[in-house]
Every structure is written in structure tokens, then in C-alpha cells.
Short mmCIF file of C-alpha atoms in Angstrom, two decimals:
data_model
loop_
_atom_site.label_atom_id
_atom_site.label_comp_id
_atom_site.label_asym_id
_atom_site.label_seq_id
_atom_site.Cartn_x
_atom_site.Cartn_y
_atom_site.Cartn_z
CA MET T 1 92.91 147.80 126.77
CA THR T 2 90.24 147.93 124.06
CA ILE T 3 88.74 146.03 121.10
CA VAL T 4 89.80 149.00 119.25
CA GLN T 5 93.11 148.46 120.49
CA MET T 6 93.21 144.92 120.63
CA LEU T 7 92.25 144.71 116.85
CA SER T 8 95.08 146.90 115.82
CA TYR T 9 97.65 144.35 116.37
CA HIS T 10 98.18 142.76 112.80
CA PHE T 11 99.11 139.24 115.27
CA MET T 12 95.36 139.60 116.36
CA GLN T 13 93.69 140.21 113.16
CA ARG T 14 95.90 137.57 111.30
CA ALA T 15 94.95 135.59 114.38
CA LEU T 16 90.83 136.54 114.09
CA ILE T 17 90.96 135.47 110.24
CA VAL T 18 92.51 132.17 110.04
CA GLY T 19 90.78 131.06 113.49
CA VAL T 20 86.92 132.09 111.77
CA LEU T 21 87.72 130.51 108.74
CA VAL T 22 89.43 127.20 109.47
CA SER T 23 86.46 127.02 112.86
CA LEU T 24 84.36 127.33 109.61
CA CYS T 25 85.51 124.06 108.20
CA ALA T 26 85.79 121.60 111.12
CA ALA T 27 82.09 122.94 112.63
CA LEU T 28 80.84 121.89 108.72
CA LEU T 29 82.92 118.99 108.35
CA GLY T 30 81.89 118.21 112.13
CA VAL T 31 78.67 117.87 111.74
CA SER T 32 79.62 115.26 109.41
CA LEU T 33 81.65 113.03 111.36
CA VAL T 34 79.51 113.42 114.55
CA LEU T 35 76.63 111.86 112.10
CA LYS T 36 78.57 109.47 110.72
CA ARG T 37 79.97 108.47 114.32
CA TYR T 38 83.68 109.45 113.31
CA SER T 39 83.75 112.05 116.08
CA MET T 40 87.06 110.70 117.35
CA ILE T 41 88.78 110.57 114.38
CA GLY T 42 89.42 114.70 114.32
CA ASP T 43 91.43 113.39 117.74
CA GLY T 44 93.98 110.51 116.49
CA LEU T 45 94.42 112.69 113.50
CA SER T 46 95.76 115.05 115.75
CA HIS T 47 98.72 113.28 117.28
CA VAL T 48 99.61 112.28 113.98
CA GLY T 49 99.57 115.98 112.73
CA PHE T 50 102.06 116.46 115.90
CA GLY T 51 104.23 113.34 115.38
CA ALA T 52 104.66 114.75 111.69
CA LEU T 53 105.77 117.87 112.60
CA ALA T 54 108.05 116.90 115.50
CA ILE T 55 109.77 114.66 113.11
CA ALA T 56 109.82 117.76 110.51
CA SER T 57 110.79 120.50 112.74
CA ALA T 58 113.68 117.49 114.05
CA LEU T 59 115.05 117.64 110.02
CA HIS T 60 114.67 121.27 109.95
CA LEU T 61 111.76 121.18 107.38
CA ALA T 62 108.80 123.24 106.18
CA PRO T 63 106.54 121.95 109.14
CA LEU T 64 102.75 121.82 107.01
CA ALA T 65 104.42 121.03 103.59
CA VAL T 66 105.29 117.80 106.01
CA ALA T 67 102.25 117.01 108.55
CA VAL T 68 99.14 118.11 106.02
CA PRO T 69 100.46 115.21 103.46
CA VAL T 70 101.43 112.87 106.60
CA VAL T 71 98.08 113.10 107.49
CA ILE T 72 96.22 113.11 104.44
CA VAL T 73 97.47 109.47 104.18
CA THR T 74 96.27 108.50 107.46
CA ALA T 75 93.23 110.28 107.22
CA VAL T 76 92.48 107.96 103.85
CA LEU T 77 93.73 104.97 105.61
CA LEU T 78 91.81 105.20 108.61
CA LEU T 79 88.36 105.29 107.01
CA ARG T 80 89.31 102.06 104.67
CA LEU T 81 90.91 100.38 107.66
CA SER T 82 87.72 101.13 109.51
CA GLN T 83 85.82 99.88 107.04
CA SER T 84 87.54 96.50 106.12
CA SER T 85 89.53 95.42 108.74
CA ARG T 86 89.32 93.37 111.98
CA VAL T 87 90.19 96.26 114.73
CA LYS T 88 87.45 98.04 114.89
CA GLY T 89 87.59 101.69 113.36
CA ASP T 90 87.64 103.51 117.36
CA ALA T 91 90.26 100.70 118.56
CA MET T 92 92.42 101.65 114.86
CA ILE T 93 91.98 105.56 115.72
CA ALA T 94 93.68 104.99 119.35
CA ILE T 95 96.09 102.49 118.04
CA ILE T 96 97.61 104.77 115.43
CA SER T 97 97.22 108.23 117.22
CA SER T 98 98.79 107.12 120.50
CA SER T 99 101.90 104.94 118.71
CA ALA T 100 101.56 108.54 116.49
CA LEU T 101 102.09 110.63 119.56
CA ALA T 102 104.88 108.77 121.15
CA ILE T 103 107.19 108.67 118.06
CA GLY T 104 106.72 112.22 118.31
CA VAL T 105 107.47 112.84 121.46
CA ILE T 106 110.89 110.23 121.57
CA CYS T 107 111.78 111.90 117.88
CA VAL T 108 111.55 115.43 120.05
CA SER T 109 113.61 114.08 123.31
CA LEU T 110 116.26 113.17 121.50
CA THR T 111 116.46 116.28 119.26
CA THR T 112 115.99 119.92 120.25
CA GLY T 113 113.88 118.59 123.31
CA MET T 114 110.57 120.40 124.59
CA ASN T 115 110.90 123.75 123.54
CA THR T 116 108.05 126.09 123.13
CA GLU T 117 107.85 125.24 119.22
CA VAL T 118 106.84 121.47 120.30
CA SER T 119 104.61 122.96 122.96
CA SER T 120 103.20 125.48 120.67
CA TYR T 121 101.82 122.47 118.69
CA MET T 122 100.64 120.74 121.60
CA PHE T 123 98.55 123.69 123.28
CA GLY T 124 98.21 125.69 120.05
CA SER T 125 99.43 129.02 119.90
CA ILE T 126 97.43 131.25 117.22
CA LEU T 127 98.17 134.40 118.22
CA SER T 128 102.30 133.67 117.36
CA LEU T 129 100.66 132.24 113.47
CA SER T 130 103.37 133.85 111.06
CA ARG T 131 102.96 135.77 107.82
CA SER T 132 102.78 132.42 105.25
CA ASP T 133 101.20 130.29 107.53
CA ALA T 134 98.11 133.02 108.08
CA ILE T 135 98.43 132.53 103.67
CA LEU T 136 98.55 128.81 103.45
CA SER T 137 95.86 128.94 106.08
CA VAL T 138 93.66 130.97 104.39
CA ILE T 139 93.66 129.62 101.39
CA LEU T 140 93.72 125.58 102.40
CA SER T 141 90.58 126.99 104.71
CA LEU T 142 88.96 128.51 101.36
CA ALA T 143 88.95 125.32 99.35
CA VAL T 144 87.76 123.26 102.08
CA LEU T 145 84.55 125.47 102.39
CA ALA T 146 84.01 125.90 98.95
CA LEU T 147 84.76 121.38 98.28
CA PHE T 148 82.04 121.41 100.99
CA LEU T 149 79.91 123.93 99.87
CA LEU T 150 79.71 122.14 96.16
CA PHE T 151 79.29 118.49 97.47
CA TYR T 152 76.71 119.62 100.23
CA PRO T 153 73.60 117.40 98.13
CA ARG T 154 76.53 113.63 97.85
CA LEU T 155 77.75 114.38 101.29
CA PHE T 156 73.77 115.33 103.07
CA ALA T 157 73.10 111.60 100.96
CA VAL T 158 76.65 109.70 102.20
CA THR T 159 75.98 110.20 105.19
CA PHE T 160 72.73 110.27 105.99
CA ASP T 161 72.42 106.67 104.26
CA GLU T 162 75.12 104.77 102.52
CA SER T 163 73.82 101.78 101.66
CA PHE T 164 71.11 103.53 99.36
CA SER T 165 73.51 106.61 97.75
CA LYS T 166 75.76 103.65 96.37
CA ALA T 167 72.80 101.19 95.60
CA THR T 168 71.35 104.12 93.36
CA GLY T 169 74.71 104.52 91.81
CA THR T 170 76.59 107.16 93.70
CA ARG T 171 80.60 106.67 94.61
CA THR T 172 80.13 106.86 97.97
CA GLU T 173 84.16 106.25 98.75
CA LEU T 174 85.17 109.18 96.34
CA TYR T 175 82.83 111.05 98.50
CA ASN T 176 84.19 109.79 102.07
CA THR T 177 87.65 109.82 100.80
CA LEU T 178 86.83 113.62 100.03
CA LEU T 179 85.63 114.00 103.96
CA ALA T 180 88.43 112.27 105.17
CA VAL T 181 91.11 114.15 103.22
CA LEU T 182 88.70 118.18 103.83
CA THR T 183 89.02 117.37 107.40
CA ALA T 184 92.84 115.95 107.97
CA VAL T 185 93.78 119.43 106.31
CA THR T 186 91.52 120.95 108.81
CA VAL T 187 92.77 119.25 111.28
CA VAL T 188 96.35 120.24 110.49
CA LEU T 189 95.19 123.71 109.62
CA GLY T 190 93.68 123.82 113.41
CA MET T 191 96.46 122.51 115.56
CA ARG T 192 98.19 125.99 114.95
CA MET T 193 95.07 127.41 117.28
CA MET T 194 94.12 124.54 119.35
CA GLY T 195 96.48 122.63 119.56
CA ALA T 196 96.81 118.79 118.90
CA LEU T 197 95.04 118.10 122.31
CA LEU T 198 92.42 119.79 121.34
CA ILE T 199 91.60 120.38 118.10
CA SER T 200 88.89 117.57 118.33
CA SER T 201 86.50 119.71 120.22
CA LEU T 202 86.48 122.60 117.46
CA ILE T 203 85.06 119.87 115.08
CA ILE T 204 82.75 117.82 118.18
CA PHE T 205 81.45 120.76 119.52
CA PRO T 206 79.10 123.17 117.47
CA ALA T 207 77.94 120.11 115.49
CA LEU T 208 76.80 118.75 118.86
CA SER T 209 75.40 121.68 120.00
CA ALA T 210 73.98 123.03 116.57
CA MET T 211 72.18 119.31 116.86
CA ARG T 212 70.46 119.62 120.20
CA ILE T 213 68.06 122.98 118.84
CA CYS T 214 67.60 122.51 114.86
CA ARG T 215 65.74 119.93 113.24
CA SER T 216 66.68 119.72 109.77
CA PHE T 217 70.08 119.19 108.33
CA LYS T 218 70.68 122.76 107.36
CA ALA T 219 69.79 124.00 110.09
CA VAL T 220 72.09 122.40 111.33
CA VAL T 221 74.93 122.86 109.46
CA LEU T 222 74.82 126.33 109.35
CA CYS T 223 74.02 126.68 113.24
CA ALA T 224 77.14 124.61 113.75
CA ALA T 225 79.14 127.00 111.44
CA GLY T 226 78.25 130.14 113.47
CA ILE T 227 78.25 128.64 116.66
CA SER T 228 81.92 127.63 115.54
CA ALA T 229 82.67 131.34 114.76
CA GLY T 230 81.42 132.79 117.07
CA CYS T 231 82.92 130.61 120.09
CA PHE T 232 86.29 130.41 118.70
CA VAL T 233 86.20 135.08 118.32
CA LEU T 234 84.59 134.86 122.14
CA GLY T 235 87.79 132.52 123.55
CA THR T 236 90.13 134.54 121.54
CA VAL T 237 89.13 137.98 122.96
CA ALA T 238 88.37 136.54 126.26
CA SER T 239 92.04 134.90 126.56
CA PHE T 240 93.09 138.09 125.21
CA PHE T 241 91.88 140.50 128.54
CA LEU T 242 91.80 137.76 130.96
CA GLU T 243 95.59 136.77 129.34
CA THR T 244 94.44 132.86 129.54
CA PRO T 245 95.72 130.19 126.91
CA THR T 246 93.41 130.94 124.12
CA GLY T 247 93.39 127.11 122.81
CA ALA T 248 91.56 126.39 125.59
CA SER T 249 89.50 129.50 126.06
CA ILE T 250 87.57 128.74 122.95
CA VAL T 251 87.09 124.68 124.44
CA VAL T 252 85.24 126.44 127.46
CA ALA T 253 83.42 129.28 125.19
CA ASP T 254 82.28 125.82 123.32
CA LEU T 255 81.39 123.75 126.14
CA ILE T 256 79.45 126.78 127.66
CA CYS T 257 77.67 126.94 124.66
CA PHE T 258 77.14 123.14 124.50
CA GLY T 259 75.23 123.52 128.10
CA ILE T 260 72.70 126.77 126.75
CA CYS T 261 72.12 125.08 123.42
CA SER T 262 71.51 121.69 125.78
CA LEU T 263 69.16 123.53 128.18
CA LEU T 264 66.86 124.94 125.27
CA GLY T 265 66.92 122.26 123.15
CA SER T 266 65.68 119.85 126.44
CA ARG T 267 62.65 122.60 126.91
CA ASP T 268 60.73 121.17 124.20
CA MET D 1 61.21 91.69 77.42
CA ALA D 2 62.49 91.07 80.85
CA ILE D 3 63.25 93.54 82.89
CA ILE D 4 65.83 92.10 84.92
CA GLN D 5 66.74 88.62 84.31
CA CYS D 6 69.18 86.01 86.34
CA GLU D 7 70.75 82.83 84.74
CA ASN D 8 72.52 80.38 87.17
CA ALA D 9 73.68 83.18 89.80
CA GLY D 10 75.32 81.94 92.45
CA PHE D 11 77.13 84.15 95.64
CA ALA D 12 80.04 84.19 97.63
CA TYR D 13 81.64 85.77 100.60
CA ASP D 14 85.15 84.74 101.02
CA GLY D 15 84.91 81.17 98.73
CA ARG D 16 81.87 80.10 100.47
CA THR D 17 78.78 79.72 99.10
CA VAL D 18 76.22 81.83 100.04
CA LEU D 19 73.37 81.03 97.39
CA GLU D 20 73.35 79.35 94.41
CA GLY D 21 71.29 78.30 90.93
CA VAL D 22 68.83 81.48 91.16
CA ASN D 23 67.23 81.93 88.01
CA PHE D 24 63.88 83.83 87.19
CA SER D 25 63.03 86.91 84.76
CA LEU D 26 60.74 89.56 85.34
CA ASN D 27 58.55 91.67 83.08
CA ALA D 28 57.93 95.41 83.39
CA GLY D 29 55.39 95.96 86.07
CA ASP D 30 55.93 92.29 88.06
CA TYR D 31 55.77 92.33 92.00
CA LEU D 32 58.38 89.70 93.36
CA CYS D 33 58.30 88.74 96.77
CA VAL D 34 61.50 87.32 98.53
CA VAL D 35 61.17 84.93 101.13
CA GLY D 36 63.12 82.37 102.69
CA GLU D 37 64.72 82.18 106.44
CA ASN D 38 67.24 84.15 108.07
CA GLY D 39 70.30 83.64 106.47
CA SER D 40 68.58 81.81 103.05
CA GLY D 41 70.37 84.68 100.98
CA LYS D 42 67.81 86.93 100.01
CA SER D 43 69.90 90.21 101.28
CA THR D 44 72.44 88.85 99.18
CA LEU D 45 70.11 88.46 96.15
CA ILE D 46 69.11 92.54 96.86
CA LYS D 47 73.27 92.99 96.64
CA GLY D 48 73.77 90.84 93.56
CA LEU D 49 70.52 92.74 91.90
CA LEU D 50 72.16 96.78 93.02
CA GLY D 51 75.14 95.55 92.02
CA LEU D 52 76.98 95.85 95.41
CA LYS D 53 78.15 92.07 94.79
CA LYS D 54 79.44 90.56 91.82
CA PRO D 55 77.96 87.62 91.55
CA ASP D 56 80.68 84.39 91.50
CA ARG D 57 78.35 82.26 88.52
CA GLY D 58 75.93 83.04 86.17
CA THR D 59 74.69 86.85 85.56
CA VAL D 60 72.05 89.03 86.39
CA ARG D 61 70.98 91.39 83.72
CA PHE D 62 69.20 94.16 83.33
CA GLY D 63 66.56 95.10 80.11
CA ASP D 64 63.91 97.72 78.82
CA GLY D 65 66.65 100.24 78.80
CA LEU D 66 66.88 100.00 83.16
CA LYS D 67 70.13 100.78 84.20
CA SER D 68 72.33 99.75 87.76
CA THR D 69 71.88 103.39 88.31
CA GLU D 70 67.81 103.79 87.92
CA ILE D 71 66.26 102.00 90.54
CA GLY D 72 64.99 103.08 94.10
CA TYR D 73 65.93 101.28 96.39
CA LEU D 74 64.62 100.98 100.29
CA PRO D 75 67.09 100.12 102.65
CA GLN D 76 66.96 97.85 106.08
CA GLN D 77 67.01 100.95 108.40
CA THR D 78 70.16 101.74 110.86
CA GLN D 79 69.87 102.77 114.33
CA LEU D 80 72.18 105.44 112.95
CA GLN D 81 69.22 107.58 110.95
CA ARG D 82 66.58 107.27 113.52
CA ASP D 83 68.98 110.45 115.57
CA PHE D 84 70.01 112.19 112.35
CA PRO D 85 69.22 115.85 112.67
CA ALA D 86 67.16 115.53 109.16
CA SER D 87 63.84 117.20 107.67
CA VAL D 88 61.46 115.16 105.67
CA GLY D 89 62.31 117.33 102.52
CA GLU D 90 65.97 117.22 102.78
CA VAL D 91 65.35 112.60 102.63
CA VAL D 92 62.96 112.76 99.83
CA LEU D 93 65.02 115.01 97.96
CA SER D 94 68.11 113.24 99.00
CA GLY D 95 66.21 110.30 96.27
CA CYS D 96 67.18 112.80 93.26
CA LEU D 97 70.84 112.32 93.90
CA ASN D 98 71.38 109.67 91.11
CA SER D 99 69.57 112.66 88.53
CA LEU D 100 72.23 115.32 89.41
CA GLY D 101 74.43 114.36 87.22
CA GLY D 102 77.66 117.03 87.23
CA ARG D 103 75.65 119.86 88.61
CA PHE D 104 76.19 120.20 92.21
CA ARG D 105 72.25 121.51 92.95
CA TYR D 106 69.08 119.76 92.74
CA ASN D 107 66.99 121.89 89.63
CA ARG D 108 63.01 122.65 89.79
CA GLU D 109 62.82 118.90 88.25
CA ASP D 110 63.96 117.61 91.16
CA ARG D 111 62.29 119.54 93.69
CA GLU D 112 59.00 118.68 91.84
CA ARG D 113 59.31 115.56 91.61
CA ALA D 114 60.75 115.00 95.87
CA ARG D 115 57.38 117.34 96.21
CA LYS D 116 54.98 114.40 94.67
CA ASN D 117 56.03 111.62 95.37
CA MET D 118 55.43 113.15 98.87
CA GLU D 119 52.04 114.07 98.49
CA ARG D 120 51.81 109.98 96.52
CA MET D 121 52.78 109.22 100.18
CA GLY D 122 50.93 111.49 101.78
CA ILE D 123 53.70 113.10 104.30
CA GLU D 124 53.36 116.23 102.59
CA ASP D 125 52.28 118.09 105.58
CA LEU D 126 55.50 116.75 106.96
CA GLU D 127 57.95 118.71 105.22
CA LYS D 128 59.32 120.99 107.24
CA THR D 129 59.07 118.24 110.45
CA SER D 130 62.59 116.25 111.78
CA TYR D 131 62.92 112.65 110.33
CA HIS D 132 63.54 112.17 113.63
CA ALA D 133 59.75 112.52 115.42
CA LEU D 134 58.32 110.53 112.61
CA SER D 135 56.40 106.91 113.98
CA GLY D 136 58.46 104.04 112.56
CA GLY D 137 55.74 103.76 109.23
CA GLN D 138 55.57 107.54 108.45
CA GLN D 139 59.60 107.45 108.03
CA GLN D 140 59.42 103.88 105.68
CA ARG D 141 56.89 106.18 104.35
CA VAL D 142 59.27 108.82 103.58
CA LEU D 143 62.39 106.38 102.49
CA LEU D 144 60.20 105.01 100.05
CA ALA D 145 59.18 108.46 98.33
CA ARG D 146 62.93 109.10 98.43
CA ALA D 147 62.89 105.89 97.05
CA LEU D 148 60.27 106.40 94.42
CA CYS D 149 62.38 110.03 93.39
CA ALA D 150 65.22 107.30 92.50
CA THR D 151 63.27 105.50 89.58
CA LYS D 152 61.07 105.10 87.27
CA LYS D 153 61.39 101.92 86.51
CA LEU D 154 62.28 99.61 89.33
CA LEU D 155 62.09 99.37 93.31
CA LEU D 156 63.92 97.59 95.87
CA LEU D 157 62.90 97.12 99.26
CA ASP D 158 64.79 94.66 102.09
CA GLU D 159 61.73 94.10 104.81
CA PRO D 160 59.99 97.32 104.74
CA VAL D 161 57.86 96.64 107.37
CA THR D 162 59.93 94.98 109.59
CA GLY D 163 59.09 96.87 112.76
CA LEU D 164 55.80 98.17 111.76
CA ASP D 165 52.09 97.94 114.17
CA PRO D 166 50.03 95.80 112.21
CA VAL D 167 47.79 98.98 111.02
CA ALA D 168 50.75 100.68 109.42
CA ALA D 169 52.46 97.89 107.93
CA GLY D 170 49.05 97.47 106.48
CA GLU D 171 48.48 100.88 104.68
CA MET D 172 52.12 100.13 103.81
CA TYR D 173 51.65 97.10 101.72
CA ASN D 174 48.71 98.70 100.03
CA LEU D 175 50.98 101.80 99.35
CA ILE D 176 52.97 99.68 98.01
CA LYS D 177 51.11 98.28 95.53
CA LEU D 178 49.62 101.29 95.10
CA VAL D 179 52.92 102.56 92.62
CA ASN D 180 53.60 98.68 91.46
CA LEU D 181 49.61 99.41 89.63
CA CYS D 182 49.44 102.82 89.26
CA ASP D 183 52.78 103.34 87.83
CA ASP D 184 53.58 100.83 86.08
CA ILE D 185 57.01 100.17 88.72
CA THR D 186 58.47 96.74 89.06
CA VAL D 187 58.77 95.82 92.39
CA ILE D 188 60.93 93.47 94.42
CA MET D 189 60.78 93.04 98.01
CA VAL D 190 62.53 91.26 100.84
CA SER D 191 60.23 90.03 103.28
CA HIS D 192 59.33 87.93 106.04
CA ASP D 193 55.73 87.59 106.38
CA ILE D 194 54.57 85.06 103.40
CA HIS D 195 50.69 85.90 103.83
CA ALA D 196 50.73 88.96 102.72
CA ALA D 197 53.43 87.43 100.12
CA VAL D 198 50.95 85.67 98.85
CA ARG D 199 48.62 88.48 98.84
CA TYR D 200 49.69 91.26 97.25
CA ALA D 201 53.16 90.12 95.85
CA THR D 202 52.30 88.31 91.70
CA HIS D 203 55.15 86.03 91.88
CA ILE D 204 56.93 84.85 94.63
CA LEU D 205 60.93 83.57 94.59
CA HIS D 206 61.77 81.05 97.52
CA LEU D 207 65.42 80.86 98.79
CA GLY D 208 66.71 78.76 101.43
CA GLN D 209 71.13 79.46 100.32
CA LYS D 210 69.40 77.95 97.25
CA GLN D 211 66.82 78.62 94.82
CA LEU D 212 63.49 76.68 96.27
CA PHE D 213 60.86 78.01 94.23
CA PHE D 214 60.10 80.35 91.93
CA GLY D 215 56.96 81.36 90.13
CA THR D 216 53.35 82.80 90.56
CA ALA D 217 52.05 83.88 93.77
CA ALA D 218 48.88 80.90 93.10
CA GLU D 219 51.17 78.89 92.14
CA TYR D 220 53.54 79.02 95.34
CA LYS D 221 50.72 78.52 97.56
CA GLU D 222 50.42 74.91 96.11
CA SER D 223 53.36 73.84 96.31
CA ASP D 224 55.64 72.03 98.38
CA ALA D 225 58.59 75.22 99.55
CA ALA D 226 55.11 76.64 101.06
CA ARG D 227 54.06 73.61 102.60
CA ARG D 228 57.19 72.80 104.26
CA PHE D 229 57.88 76.73 105.13
CA LEU D 230 54.81 77.41 106.44
CA GLY D 231 55.15 73.90 108.71
CA GLY D 232 52.49 71.14 106.84
CA ASN D 233 50.12 74.60 107.06
CA ARG D 234 48.27 75.52 103.70
CA ILE D 235 47.93 79.24 103.62
#
């Protein structure tokens, strides 16, 4: 089996196109999230996404149409709560994510049982992406990329120093909310390929790897995007030939890349 | 015409008053030092001036056509920024954020302003250097350059020399004074260092949950407030 043969499969073409786009989104947003100390937000949101998908499949509703709005609302709430409430942000994420997971699991076991569809949301199944899902994913991830690039100067300022941005008249809540919404959309899209349990690695790893070797914010963003897309392609191709699970293979590719970047970064 | 005027301003958190009876006005080109012990309401006043906190009583008014988005601000440093991967150029340029308006990108004018302010702070050679690789004094100069990008009229500095060694602190004070004199920028600085305050500032505001003193630096040296603050010693 060669690369050319691999690329001749429609499901493989779809997986690569959608995967690269979602990886790019995750990496760009990941830089801001990691620097703002919101690394775990991706993990928390993915569990909420799983809960929403489980309920959607129990009620025979369209999975993405239910999950995207639910996760967006959660993301905005999490951000608001972590700024104002007495429960700290990380504790709040843990509470919400495990509750959502528990409700999802109960819902699944009472209705359909642990079928393949549920398992695919847990561990990802990008190779089983349907045509309509693929189109929706492409549109949403292009929207995320466009918004990130348009608001790049503002997102940088809000990430680097929120109090300065606020003091000089920037509506920081608006851009924090934008960040939360974009992250929510990316997490739901990423769940399809990585699964609820592995999606946070897609957000965190590329940013951390890039921060080991780059000096400026722009370089970190570009480098993270490159690493993310590269590791996705490597992981997917490897999983195809080695017959390993796709999501897990991508995470391992990211882990190896992180190791290499750490070594390179520690030399100087 | 006063550039900034507080009339009997008071601030409270959850109904608990932390600062009251603040009455002062500054003209363009003044240099005000806000002194007082921890918890005396200095940071609250800064938040009030920046419009981040509304006064519960009295008013805070800007004059001279100053808009609340035209204030340059140098916040206290947070741990978060210390290991942030950003180049000096990027940090300084982000000071031009409030002149973006509806635009999505910085234009040549913004970049030129950032370059000029870096030159003024003597950090133009560090433009491509990573912010977190700099010394504390250099980092503060970067943040001052950023604050200058955001204003032509008023600069608010929240303890700009905290954590700096005496040499770096002295350089920082000189740079701030230079900006104040040469560019006619009004400066409001929160400081713990009362000796530097009376040396560099034209006016002193002494807070202790209420206004204890406001006047010129010369008057302050002779005041009871100063003597009490220094435990009976004269400046």
C-alpha cells in the first residue's frame, strides 16, 4: 500500500482536508488559551460536548447541531464564571466537565447502550466523516481561521495584558467571548477526529512545542500552526499504515514533536 | 483648564467604602505622585481614573478634550507576562491598539509611532528580542514605550519601579520626568518611594482611605501628612 493509493480513498481525502483545517484552528487558539492559563478549557468543553452528543443521539437529533450551541454557551459561561465567581476557574471546569460526562454516560446507558457511535465520540473517528459533516466542518473552521486573523492584533493585546487593553478602551469582554466561541466551535469539530478524551492535546501541544523554540508571538503562532498541521498529517498517515487508532496516533506525533522542540529549545 | 478633575470622589467595593473625599485637579503638564500605605486606596483611584471602576460618590471628569481611551497606562507587572513569548516590537506596537478604531491591522503611522517610542526609551536595538529575556528595568521601559504609544496627553503609572534595582529605578524616574517635560504629557504615578516622589513630582496626593493631602511637592514637604508618613522625620 503506497501513499498514492491511500490518497485515492475519498474518506482519506476528506479526513486530511478537515483534519488540517481543524488542527490549524486548534493551534492558533491554543496559543492564546495556553498563555491565558486556560489550557484545561478544551478538555472541559469536550466533555460537555460528549454529554450533548449523547443526549442528541438518545433523542435522535442531529449531533453537531445540538453540540455546537451547547458547547458555545458553556464556554461563555465558563469564562464569565472564572472571572467573577468564588469557585476558581480550574475547579469550575472540573465540576462542569465531569458532570457533563456523567450525565452523558447515564443517558447513553439508559437508551442505546455503548454503541460504536458513542465510542467514536470518545476516541474519535475521522475516517468515518460523512460528506455533510465534512462540508460543515470546513465552513466552520474557515470561519474560525478568518476571525482569528482579522482580530489578531486585538487578540494579542488581550492575551498579553488584559488590564492595559481594558484601560486603553478595548472591549476585552467582547474579545474574550470571541475566543471562547471560537474555541467551542473548534472543540466540537475536533471531537469528531480526536474524540472527547484526546481533543485537548490538539489545543495544548502545538502551542507548547512552538513556545519552546520561538521568541515572538507571531513566530509562535505560525510555528504552532505548522506543527499542528504537520503532526496531524504524520499521525493520520502512520495510523493508516500501522492500523493504529487515528486520534491516539496524532497525539503521539505531537508528543514526539514536543520532545524534539524541548531538546532544541534547551540548547540555547 | 484642568485635564483631570476629581470632586469629592468616593469608591466602594460591595458597599464597603475604600476611598472617599478625593478632591483634586491637574493641569496639562503636571506630574502627580500618589502616595500612601498598602490598602490606602491608591490602586482603586487608578482604576477610577481609568474608568475601570465607577465612583460611588462625586465625580471624576476629564477636560482639555481628553478621552478615556487616550490614556497611556503602565500596569503593575503580572507573573503571567514574565514568560510570555512576545518580541519587544510586538509589545510596544500593541500600545497602538486604541488608535485602530475600525481597522483590523496596524498601519504605517502606528508602526512609526512604536518605532519612535522605542527610540525614546533606548530600546530600539531590542526590537526583535524576546520580552521575557529582558531585565526588569528593560521590561519596564518596554511597557513605558507601549504606554506612550497609547497617549499624547496623560500617562498613568502604577508602581513603575517596584522590583527594580536602584540604578534601573533611577533611569526609569529620569525617563518619566523627560516624557513629562519634553512632551508635556501629564503624569500620574503611584509610588511607595516618597523621597523620589517629592524630588520628581510637581504635586503630591497622599491617600489613607481618604484624602490626607493634596498640593505641590514643596508644600507637602512641610505638611503634617508627610511627617506622620515618615514617622516624624522631615524629608
